[in-house]
JSON list of C-alpha atoms in Angstrom, two decimals:
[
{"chain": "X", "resi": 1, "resn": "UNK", "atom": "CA", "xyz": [8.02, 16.37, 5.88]},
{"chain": "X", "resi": 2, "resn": "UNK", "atom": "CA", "xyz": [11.36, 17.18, 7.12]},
{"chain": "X", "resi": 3, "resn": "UNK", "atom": "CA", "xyz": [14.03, 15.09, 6.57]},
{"chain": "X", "resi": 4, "resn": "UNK", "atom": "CA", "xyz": [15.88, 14.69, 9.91]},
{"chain": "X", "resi": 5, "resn": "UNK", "atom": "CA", "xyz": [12.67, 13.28, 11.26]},
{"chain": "X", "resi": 6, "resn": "UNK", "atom": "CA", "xyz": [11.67, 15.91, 13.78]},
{"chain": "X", "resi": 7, "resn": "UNK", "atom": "CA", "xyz": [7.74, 16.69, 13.95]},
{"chain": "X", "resi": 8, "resn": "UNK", "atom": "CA", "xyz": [5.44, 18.79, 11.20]},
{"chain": "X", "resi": 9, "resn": "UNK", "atom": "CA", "xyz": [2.59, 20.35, 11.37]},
{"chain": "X", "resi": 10, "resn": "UNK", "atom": "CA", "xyz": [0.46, 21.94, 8.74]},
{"chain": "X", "resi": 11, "resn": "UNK", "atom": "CA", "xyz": [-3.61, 23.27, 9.04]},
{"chain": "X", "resi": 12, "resn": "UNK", "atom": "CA", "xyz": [-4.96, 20.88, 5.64]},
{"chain": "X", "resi": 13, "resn": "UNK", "atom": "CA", "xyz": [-8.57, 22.72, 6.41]},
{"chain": "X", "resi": 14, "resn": "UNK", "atom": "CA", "xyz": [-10.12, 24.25, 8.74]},
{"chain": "X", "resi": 15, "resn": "UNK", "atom": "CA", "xyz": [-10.16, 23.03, 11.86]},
{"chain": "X", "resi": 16, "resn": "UNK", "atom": "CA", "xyz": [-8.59, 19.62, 10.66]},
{"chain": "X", "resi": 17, "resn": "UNK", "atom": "CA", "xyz": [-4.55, 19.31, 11.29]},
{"chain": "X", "resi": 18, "resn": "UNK", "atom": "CA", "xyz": [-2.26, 16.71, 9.95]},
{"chain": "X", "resi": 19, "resn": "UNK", "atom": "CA", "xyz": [0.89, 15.73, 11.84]},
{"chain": "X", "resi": 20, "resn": "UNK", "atom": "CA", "xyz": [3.99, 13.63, 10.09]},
{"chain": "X", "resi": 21, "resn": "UNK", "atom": "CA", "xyz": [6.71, 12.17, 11.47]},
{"chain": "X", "resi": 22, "resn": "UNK", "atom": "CA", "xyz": [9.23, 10.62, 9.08]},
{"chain": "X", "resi": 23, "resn": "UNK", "atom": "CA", "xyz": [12.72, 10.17, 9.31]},
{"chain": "X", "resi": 24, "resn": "UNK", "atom": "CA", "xyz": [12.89, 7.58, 5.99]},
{"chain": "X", "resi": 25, "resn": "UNK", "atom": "CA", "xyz": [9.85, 5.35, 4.42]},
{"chain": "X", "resi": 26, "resn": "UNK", "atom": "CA", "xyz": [10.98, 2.62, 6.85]},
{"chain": "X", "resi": 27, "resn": "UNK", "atom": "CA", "xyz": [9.36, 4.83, 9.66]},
{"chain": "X", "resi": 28, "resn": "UNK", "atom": "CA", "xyz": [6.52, 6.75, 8.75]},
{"chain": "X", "resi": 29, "resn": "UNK", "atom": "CA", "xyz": [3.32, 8.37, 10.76]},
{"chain": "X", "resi": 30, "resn": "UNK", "atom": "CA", "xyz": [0.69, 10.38, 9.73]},
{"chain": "X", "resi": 31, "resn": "UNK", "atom": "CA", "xyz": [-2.18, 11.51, 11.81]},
{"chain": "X", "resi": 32, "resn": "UNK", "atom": "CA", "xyz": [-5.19, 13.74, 10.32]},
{"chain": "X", "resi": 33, "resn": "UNK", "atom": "CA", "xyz": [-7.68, 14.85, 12.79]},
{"chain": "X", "resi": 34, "resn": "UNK", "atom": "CA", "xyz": [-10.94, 15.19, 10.90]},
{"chain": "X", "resi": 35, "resn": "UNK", "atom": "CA", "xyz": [-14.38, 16.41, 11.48]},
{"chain": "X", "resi": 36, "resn": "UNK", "atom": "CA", "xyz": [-15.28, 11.94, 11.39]},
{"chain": "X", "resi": 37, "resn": "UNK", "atom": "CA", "xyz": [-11.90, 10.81, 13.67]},
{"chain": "X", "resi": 38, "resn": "UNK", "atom": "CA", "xyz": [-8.34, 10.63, 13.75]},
{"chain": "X", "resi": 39, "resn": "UNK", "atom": "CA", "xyz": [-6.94, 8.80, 10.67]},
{"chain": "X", "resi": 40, "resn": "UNK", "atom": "CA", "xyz": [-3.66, 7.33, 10.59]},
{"chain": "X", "resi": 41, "resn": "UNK", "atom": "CA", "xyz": [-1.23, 6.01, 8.12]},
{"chain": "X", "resi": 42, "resn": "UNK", "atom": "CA", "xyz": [2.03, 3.88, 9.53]},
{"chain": "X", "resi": 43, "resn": "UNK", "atom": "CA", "xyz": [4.35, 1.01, 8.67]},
{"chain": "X", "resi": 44, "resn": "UNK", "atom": "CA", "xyz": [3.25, -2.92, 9.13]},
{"chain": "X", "resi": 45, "resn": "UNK", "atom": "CA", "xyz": [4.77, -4.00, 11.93]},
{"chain": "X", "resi": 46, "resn": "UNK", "atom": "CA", "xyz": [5.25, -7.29, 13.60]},
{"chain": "X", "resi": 47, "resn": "UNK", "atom": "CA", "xyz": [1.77, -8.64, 14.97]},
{"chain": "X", "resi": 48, "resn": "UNK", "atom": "CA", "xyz": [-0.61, -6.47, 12.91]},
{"chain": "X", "resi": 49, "resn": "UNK", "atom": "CA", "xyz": [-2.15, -9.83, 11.58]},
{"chain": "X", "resi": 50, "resn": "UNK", "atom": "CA", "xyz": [-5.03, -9.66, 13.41]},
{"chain": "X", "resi": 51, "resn": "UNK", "atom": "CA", "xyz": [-5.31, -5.64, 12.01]},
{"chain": "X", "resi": 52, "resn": "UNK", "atom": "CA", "xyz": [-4.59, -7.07, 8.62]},
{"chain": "X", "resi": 53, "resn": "UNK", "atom": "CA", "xyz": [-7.68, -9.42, 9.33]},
{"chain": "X", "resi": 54, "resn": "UNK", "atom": "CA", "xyz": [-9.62, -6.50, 10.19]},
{"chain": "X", "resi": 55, "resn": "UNK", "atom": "CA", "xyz": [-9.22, -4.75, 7.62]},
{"chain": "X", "resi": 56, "resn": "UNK", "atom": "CA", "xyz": [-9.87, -8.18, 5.40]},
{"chain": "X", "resi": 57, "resn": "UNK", "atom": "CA", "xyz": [-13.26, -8.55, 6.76]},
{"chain": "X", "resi": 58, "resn": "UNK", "atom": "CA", "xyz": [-14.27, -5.37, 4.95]},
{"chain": "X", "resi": 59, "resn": "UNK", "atom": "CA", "xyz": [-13.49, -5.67, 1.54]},
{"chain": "X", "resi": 60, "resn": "UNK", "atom": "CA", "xyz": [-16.61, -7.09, -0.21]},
{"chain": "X", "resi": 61, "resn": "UNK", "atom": "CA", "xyz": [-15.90, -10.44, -3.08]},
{"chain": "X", "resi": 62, "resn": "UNK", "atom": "CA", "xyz": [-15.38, -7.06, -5.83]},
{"chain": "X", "resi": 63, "resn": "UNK", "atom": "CA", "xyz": [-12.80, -5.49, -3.65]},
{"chain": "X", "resi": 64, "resn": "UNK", "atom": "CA", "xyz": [-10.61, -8.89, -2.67]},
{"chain": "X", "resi": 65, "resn": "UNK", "atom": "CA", "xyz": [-11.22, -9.55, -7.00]},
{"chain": "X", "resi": 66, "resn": "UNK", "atom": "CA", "xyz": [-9.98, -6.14, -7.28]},
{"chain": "X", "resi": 67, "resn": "UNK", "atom": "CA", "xyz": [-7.05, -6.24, -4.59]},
{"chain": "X", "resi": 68, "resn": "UNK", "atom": "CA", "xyz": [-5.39, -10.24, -5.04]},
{"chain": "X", "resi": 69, "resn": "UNK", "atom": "CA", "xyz": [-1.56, -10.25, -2.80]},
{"chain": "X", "resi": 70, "resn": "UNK", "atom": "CA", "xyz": [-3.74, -12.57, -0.97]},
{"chain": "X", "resi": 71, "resn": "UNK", "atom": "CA", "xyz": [-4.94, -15.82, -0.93]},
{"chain": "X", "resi": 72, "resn": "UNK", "atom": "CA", "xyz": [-8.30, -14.62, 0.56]},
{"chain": "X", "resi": 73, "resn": "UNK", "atom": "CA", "xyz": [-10.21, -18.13, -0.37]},
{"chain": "X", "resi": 74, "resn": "UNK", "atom": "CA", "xyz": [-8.13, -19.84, 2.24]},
{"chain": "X", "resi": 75, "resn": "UNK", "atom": "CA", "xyz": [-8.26, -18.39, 5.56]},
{"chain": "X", "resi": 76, "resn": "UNK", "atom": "CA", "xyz": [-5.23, -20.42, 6.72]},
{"chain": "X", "resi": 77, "resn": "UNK", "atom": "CA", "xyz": [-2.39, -19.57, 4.11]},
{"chain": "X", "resi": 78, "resn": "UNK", "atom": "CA", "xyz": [-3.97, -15.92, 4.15]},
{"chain": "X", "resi": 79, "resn": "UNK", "atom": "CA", "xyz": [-2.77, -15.86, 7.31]},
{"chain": "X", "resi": 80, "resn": "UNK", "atom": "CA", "xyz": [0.13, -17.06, 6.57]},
{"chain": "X", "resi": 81, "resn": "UNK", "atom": "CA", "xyz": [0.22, -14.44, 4.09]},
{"chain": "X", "resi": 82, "resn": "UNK", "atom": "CA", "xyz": [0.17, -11.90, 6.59]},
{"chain": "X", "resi": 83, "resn": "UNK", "atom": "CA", "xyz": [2.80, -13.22, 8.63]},
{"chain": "X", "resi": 84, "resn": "UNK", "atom": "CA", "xyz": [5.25, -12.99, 5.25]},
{"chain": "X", "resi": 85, "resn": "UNK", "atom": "CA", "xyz": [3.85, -9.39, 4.45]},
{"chain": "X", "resi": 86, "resn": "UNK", "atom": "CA", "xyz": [5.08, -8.19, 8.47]},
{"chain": "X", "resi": 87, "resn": "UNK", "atom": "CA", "xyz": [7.96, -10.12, 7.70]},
{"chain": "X", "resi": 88, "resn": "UNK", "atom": "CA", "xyz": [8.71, -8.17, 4.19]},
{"chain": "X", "resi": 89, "resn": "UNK", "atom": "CA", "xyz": [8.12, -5.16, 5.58]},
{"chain": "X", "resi": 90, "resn": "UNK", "atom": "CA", "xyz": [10.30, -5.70, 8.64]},
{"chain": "X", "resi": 91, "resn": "UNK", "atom": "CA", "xyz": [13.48, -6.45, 6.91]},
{"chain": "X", "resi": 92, "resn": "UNK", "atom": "CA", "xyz": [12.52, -3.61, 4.43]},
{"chain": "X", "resi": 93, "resn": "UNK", "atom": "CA", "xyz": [11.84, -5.47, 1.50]},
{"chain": "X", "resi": 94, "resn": "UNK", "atom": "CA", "xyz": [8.47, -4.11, 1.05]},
{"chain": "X", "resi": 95, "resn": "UNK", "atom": "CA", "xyz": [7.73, -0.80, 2.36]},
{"chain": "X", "resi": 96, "resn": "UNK", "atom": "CA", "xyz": [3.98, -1.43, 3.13]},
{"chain": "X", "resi": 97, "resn": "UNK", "atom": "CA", "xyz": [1.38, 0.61, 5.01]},
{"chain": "X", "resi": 98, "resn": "UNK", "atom": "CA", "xyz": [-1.69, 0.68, 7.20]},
{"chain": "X", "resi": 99, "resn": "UNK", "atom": "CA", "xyz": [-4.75, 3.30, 7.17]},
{"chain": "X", "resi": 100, "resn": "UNK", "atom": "CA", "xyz": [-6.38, 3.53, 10.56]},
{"chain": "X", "resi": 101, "resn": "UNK", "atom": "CA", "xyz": [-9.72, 4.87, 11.05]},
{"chain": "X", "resi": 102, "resn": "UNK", "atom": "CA", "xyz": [-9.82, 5.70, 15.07]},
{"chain": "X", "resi": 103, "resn": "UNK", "atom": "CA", "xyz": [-7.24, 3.02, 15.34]},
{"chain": "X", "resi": 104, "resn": "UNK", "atom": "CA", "xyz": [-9.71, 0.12, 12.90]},
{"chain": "X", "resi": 105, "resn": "UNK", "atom": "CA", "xyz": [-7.67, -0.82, 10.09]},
{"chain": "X", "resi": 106, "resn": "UNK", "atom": "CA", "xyz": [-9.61, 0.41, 7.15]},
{"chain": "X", "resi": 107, "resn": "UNK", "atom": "CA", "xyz": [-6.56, 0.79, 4.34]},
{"chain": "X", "resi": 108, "resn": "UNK", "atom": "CA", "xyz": [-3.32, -1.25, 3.18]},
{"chain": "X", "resi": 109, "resn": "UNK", "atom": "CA", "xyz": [-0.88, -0.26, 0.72]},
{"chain": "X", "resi": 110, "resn": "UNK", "atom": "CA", "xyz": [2.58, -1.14, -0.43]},
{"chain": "X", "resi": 111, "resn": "UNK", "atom": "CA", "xyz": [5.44, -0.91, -2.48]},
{"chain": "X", "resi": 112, "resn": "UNK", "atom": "CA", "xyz": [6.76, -4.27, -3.33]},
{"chain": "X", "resi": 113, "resn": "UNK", "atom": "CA", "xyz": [10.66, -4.75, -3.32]},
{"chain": "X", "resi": 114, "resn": "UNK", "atom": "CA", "xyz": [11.08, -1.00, -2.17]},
{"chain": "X", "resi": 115, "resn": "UNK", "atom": "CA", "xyz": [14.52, -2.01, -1.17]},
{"chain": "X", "resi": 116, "resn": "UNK", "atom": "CA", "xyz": [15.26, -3.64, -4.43]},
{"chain": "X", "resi": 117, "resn": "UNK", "atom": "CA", "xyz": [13.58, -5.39, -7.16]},
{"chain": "X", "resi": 118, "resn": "UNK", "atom": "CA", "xyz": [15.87, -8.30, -8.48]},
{"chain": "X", "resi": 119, "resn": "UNK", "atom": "CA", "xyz": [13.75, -8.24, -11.84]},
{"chain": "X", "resi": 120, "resn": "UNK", "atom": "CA", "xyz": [14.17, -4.51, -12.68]},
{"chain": "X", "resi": 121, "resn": "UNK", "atom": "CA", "xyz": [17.84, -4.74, -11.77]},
{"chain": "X", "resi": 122, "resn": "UNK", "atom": "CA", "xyz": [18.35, -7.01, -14.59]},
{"chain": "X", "resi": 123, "resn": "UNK", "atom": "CA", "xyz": [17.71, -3.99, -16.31]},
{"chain": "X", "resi": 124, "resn": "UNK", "atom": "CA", "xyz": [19.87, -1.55, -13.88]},
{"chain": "X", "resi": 125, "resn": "UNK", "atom": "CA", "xyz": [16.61, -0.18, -12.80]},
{"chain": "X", "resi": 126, "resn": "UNK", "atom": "CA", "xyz": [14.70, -0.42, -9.87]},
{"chain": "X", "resi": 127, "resn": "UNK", "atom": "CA", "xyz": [11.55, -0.18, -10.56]},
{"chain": "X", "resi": 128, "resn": "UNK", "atom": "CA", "xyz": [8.75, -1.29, -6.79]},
{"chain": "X", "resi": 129, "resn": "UNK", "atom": "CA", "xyz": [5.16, -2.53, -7.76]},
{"chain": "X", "resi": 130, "resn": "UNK", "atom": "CA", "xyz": [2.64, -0.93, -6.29]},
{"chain": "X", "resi": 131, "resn": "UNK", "atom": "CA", "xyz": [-0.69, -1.90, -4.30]},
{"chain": "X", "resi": 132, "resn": "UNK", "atom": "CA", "xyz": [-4.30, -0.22, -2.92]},
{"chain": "X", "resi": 133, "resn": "UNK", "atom": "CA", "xyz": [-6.96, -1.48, -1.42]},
{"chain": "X", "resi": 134, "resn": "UNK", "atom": "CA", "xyz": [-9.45, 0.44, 1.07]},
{"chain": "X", "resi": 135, "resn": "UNK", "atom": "CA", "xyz": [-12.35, -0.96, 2.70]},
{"chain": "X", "resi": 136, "resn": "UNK", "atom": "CA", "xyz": [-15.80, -0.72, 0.88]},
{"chain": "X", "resi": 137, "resn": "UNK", "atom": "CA", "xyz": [-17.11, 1.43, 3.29]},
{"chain": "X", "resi": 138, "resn": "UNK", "atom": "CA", "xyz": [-14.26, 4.01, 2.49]},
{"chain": "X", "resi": 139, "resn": "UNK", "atom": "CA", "xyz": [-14.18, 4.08, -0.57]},
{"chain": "X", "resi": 140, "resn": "UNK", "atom": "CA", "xyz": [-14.58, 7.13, -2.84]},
{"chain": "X", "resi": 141, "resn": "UNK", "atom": "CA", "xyz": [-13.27, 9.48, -0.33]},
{"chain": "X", "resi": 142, "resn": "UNK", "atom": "CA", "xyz": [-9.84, 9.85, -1.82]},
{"chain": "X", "resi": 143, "resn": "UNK", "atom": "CA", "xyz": [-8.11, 7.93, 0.49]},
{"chain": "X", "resi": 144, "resn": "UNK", "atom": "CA", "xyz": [-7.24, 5.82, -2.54]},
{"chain": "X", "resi": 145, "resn": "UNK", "atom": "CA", "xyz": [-5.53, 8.54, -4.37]},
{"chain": "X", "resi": 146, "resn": "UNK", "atom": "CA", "xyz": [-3.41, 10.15, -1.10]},
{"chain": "X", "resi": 147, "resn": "UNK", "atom": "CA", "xyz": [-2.26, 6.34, -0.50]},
{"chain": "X", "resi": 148, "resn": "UNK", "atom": "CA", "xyz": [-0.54, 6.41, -4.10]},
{"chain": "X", "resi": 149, "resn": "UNK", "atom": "CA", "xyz": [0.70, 9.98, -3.44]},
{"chain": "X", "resi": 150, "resn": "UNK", "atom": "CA", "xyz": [2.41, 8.66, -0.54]},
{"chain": "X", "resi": 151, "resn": "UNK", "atom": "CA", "xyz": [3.47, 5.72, -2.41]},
{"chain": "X", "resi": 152, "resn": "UNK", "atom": "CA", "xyz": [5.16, 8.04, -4.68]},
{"chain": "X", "resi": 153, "resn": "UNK", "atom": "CA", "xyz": [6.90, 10.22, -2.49]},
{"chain": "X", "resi": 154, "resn": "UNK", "atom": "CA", "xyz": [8.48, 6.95, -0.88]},
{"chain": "X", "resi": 155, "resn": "UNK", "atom": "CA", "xyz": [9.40, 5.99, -4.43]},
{"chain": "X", "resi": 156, "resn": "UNK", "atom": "CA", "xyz": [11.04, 8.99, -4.21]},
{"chain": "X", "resi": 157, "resn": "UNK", "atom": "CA", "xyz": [12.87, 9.30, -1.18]},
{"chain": "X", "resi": 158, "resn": "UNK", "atom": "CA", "xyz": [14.00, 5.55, -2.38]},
{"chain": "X", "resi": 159, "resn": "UNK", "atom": "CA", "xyz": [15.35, 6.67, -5.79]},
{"chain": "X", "resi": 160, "resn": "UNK", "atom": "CA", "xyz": [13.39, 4.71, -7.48]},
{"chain": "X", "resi": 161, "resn": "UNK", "atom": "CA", "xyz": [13.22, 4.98, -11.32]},
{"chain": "X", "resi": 162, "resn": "UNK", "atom": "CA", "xyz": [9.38, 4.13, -11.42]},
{"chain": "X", "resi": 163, "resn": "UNK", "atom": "CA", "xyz": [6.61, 2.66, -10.04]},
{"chain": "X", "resi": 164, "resn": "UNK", "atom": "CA", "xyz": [4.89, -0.30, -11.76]},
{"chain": "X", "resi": 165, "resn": "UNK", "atom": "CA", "xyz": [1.43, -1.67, -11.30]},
{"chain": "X", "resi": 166, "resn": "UNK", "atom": "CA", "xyz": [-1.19, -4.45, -12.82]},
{"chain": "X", "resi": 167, "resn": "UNK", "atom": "CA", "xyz": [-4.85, -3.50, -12.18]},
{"chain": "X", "resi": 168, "resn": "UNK", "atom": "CA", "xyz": [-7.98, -5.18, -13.61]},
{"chain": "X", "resi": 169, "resn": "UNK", "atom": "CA", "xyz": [-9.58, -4.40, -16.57]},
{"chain": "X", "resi": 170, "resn": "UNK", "atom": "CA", "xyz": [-12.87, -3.81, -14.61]},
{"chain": "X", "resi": 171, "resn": "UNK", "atom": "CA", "xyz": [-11.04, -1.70, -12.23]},
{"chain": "X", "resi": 172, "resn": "UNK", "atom": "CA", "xyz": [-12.38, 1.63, -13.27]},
{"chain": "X", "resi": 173, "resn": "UNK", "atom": "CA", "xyz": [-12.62, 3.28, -9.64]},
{"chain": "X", "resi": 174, "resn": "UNK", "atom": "CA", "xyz": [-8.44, 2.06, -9.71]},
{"chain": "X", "resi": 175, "resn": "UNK", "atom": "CA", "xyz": [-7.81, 3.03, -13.49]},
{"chain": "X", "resi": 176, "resn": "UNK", "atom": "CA", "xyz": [-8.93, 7.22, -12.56]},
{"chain": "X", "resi": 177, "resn": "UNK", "atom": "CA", "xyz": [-6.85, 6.88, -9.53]},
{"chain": "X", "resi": 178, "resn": "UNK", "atom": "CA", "xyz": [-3.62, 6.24, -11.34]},
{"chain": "X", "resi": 179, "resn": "UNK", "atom": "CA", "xyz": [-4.38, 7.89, -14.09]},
{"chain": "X", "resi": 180, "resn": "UNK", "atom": "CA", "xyz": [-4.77, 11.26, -12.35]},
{"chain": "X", "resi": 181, "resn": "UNK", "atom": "CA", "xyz": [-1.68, 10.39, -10.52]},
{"chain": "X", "resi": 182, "resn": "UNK", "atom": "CA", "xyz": [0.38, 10.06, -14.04]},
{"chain": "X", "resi": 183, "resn": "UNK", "atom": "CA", "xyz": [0.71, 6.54, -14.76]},
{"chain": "X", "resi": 184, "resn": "UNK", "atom": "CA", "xyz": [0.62, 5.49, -18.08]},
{"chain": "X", "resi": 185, "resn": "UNK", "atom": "CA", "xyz": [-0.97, 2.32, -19.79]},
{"chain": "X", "resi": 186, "resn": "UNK", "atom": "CA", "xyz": [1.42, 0.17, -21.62]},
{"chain": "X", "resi": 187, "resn": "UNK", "atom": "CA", "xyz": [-0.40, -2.89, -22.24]},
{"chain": "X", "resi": 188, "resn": "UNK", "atom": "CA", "xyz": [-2.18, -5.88, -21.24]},
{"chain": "X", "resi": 189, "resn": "UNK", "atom": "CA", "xyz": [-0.82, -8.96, -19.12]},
{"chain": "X", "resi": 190, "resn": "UNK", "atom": "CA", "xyz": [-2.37, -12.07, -18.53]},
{"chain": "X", "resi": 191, "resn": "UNK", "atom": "CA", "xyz": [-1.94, -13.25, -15.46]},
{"chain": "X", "resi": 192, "resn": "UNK", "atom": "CA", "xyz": [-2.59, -16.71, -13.19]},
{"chain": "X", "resi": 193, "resn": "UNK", "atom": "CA", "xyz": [-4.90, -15.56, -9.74]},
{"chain": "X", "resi": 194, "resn": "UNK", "atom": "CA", "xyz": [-1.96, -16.20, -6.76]},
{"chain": "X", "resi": 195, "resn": "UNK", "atom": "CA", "xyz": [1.39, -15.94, -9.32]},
{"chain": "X", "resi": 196, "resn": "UNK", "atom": "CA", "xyz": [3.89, -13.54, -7.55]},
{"chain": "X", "resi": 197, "resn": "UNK", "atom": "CA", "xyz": [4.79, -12.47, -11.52]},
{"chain": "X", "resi": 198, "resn": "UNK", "atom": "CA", "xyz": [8.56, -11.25, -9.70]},
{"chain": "X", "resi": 199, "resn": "UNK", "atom": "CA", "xyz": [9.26, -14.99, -8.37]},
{"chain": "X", "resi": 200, "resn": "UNK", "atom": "CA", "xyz": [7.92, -16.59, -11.31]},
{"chain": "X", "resi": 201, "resn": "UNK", "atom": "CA", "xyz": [10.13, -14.59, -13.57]},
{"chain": "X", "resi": 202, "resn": "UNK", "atom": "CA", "xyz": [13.15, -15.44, -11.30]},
{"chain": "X", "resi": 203, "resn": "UNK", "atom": "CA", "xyz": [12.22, -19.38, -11.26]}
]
């Protein structure tokens, strides 16, 4: 990816070619032409609600247990939800993604407080929490594990110190994926379903 934004292109197989266009995490595209479509990978932006909905639809009562920024029980304040996730990711708060499957939403990921964690700084670190889902249907592919490598590169290109993340216990699919993509374990939280842990700890 080159850093004054202009176009690359690279063969990943062959016959399959992946374009990237990236000036900064804030405005990211990647396209893979593949032998089953044309995946894509690019920023929230404002009305992708209805995408984010999409892609809701597909993640079975596992996945959303699996997967919980949402309040997926309530249809309304999921919604809502939505709207603040745009909205994060608009004033570059979060830097937060969508996976397209021949343009179906079929991915979401995110860095949470990518453009500064209020918590970590108490320590003079900043230190974004990460989040994966992908649809059931898409699952086992690896589209799990390139969504964390890119997660990691925009840690990166952010300067962040590290990347933090809560997972399940039950979340074995999850625990290989970060664990092949060098996170470490440090220990077991207990946490409320729907507490934002960061705004809790800052009152």
């Amino acid at each position: 990816v080159h850093r004054d934004g202009h176009l690359g292109l690279v063969t990943a197989a062959a016959g399959d070619e992946v374009t990237v266009t990236a000036p900064d995490c804030w405005h990211l595209e990647l396209r893979a032409l593949l032998p089953d479509g044309c995946y894509r990978v690019r920023n929230l932006r404002p009305g992708d609600e209805d995408a984010l909905e999409t892609f809701a639809r597909q993640l079975g009562a596992h996945s959303r247990d699996m997967f919980g920024p949402y309040p997926w029980a309530d249809a309304a304040r999921c919604r809502e939800a939505f709207s603040d996730a745009i909205a994060q990711s608009t004033r570059r708060v979060d830097a937060s993604y969508m996976l397209e499957h021949d343009g179906r939403a079929v991915g979401h990921f995110f860095l949470w407080k990518a453009g500064g964690n209020p918590l970590s700084q108490r320590a003079s670190l900043e230190v974004p929490e990460l989040g994966v889902a992908v649809a059931d249907a898409y699952q086992g592919q690896g589209l799990g594990g390139l969504a964390v490598r890119i997660l990691q590169a925009v840690a990166r290109s952010l300067a962040a110190d590290a990347i933090e993340l809560t997972t399940a216990a039950a979340n074995e699919a999850g625990w290989q994926v970060y664990q092949r993509a060098g996170f470490e374990y440090v220990g077991m939280l207990r946490i409320p379903l729907d507490v934002d842990v960061t705004a809790a700890e800052l009152g």
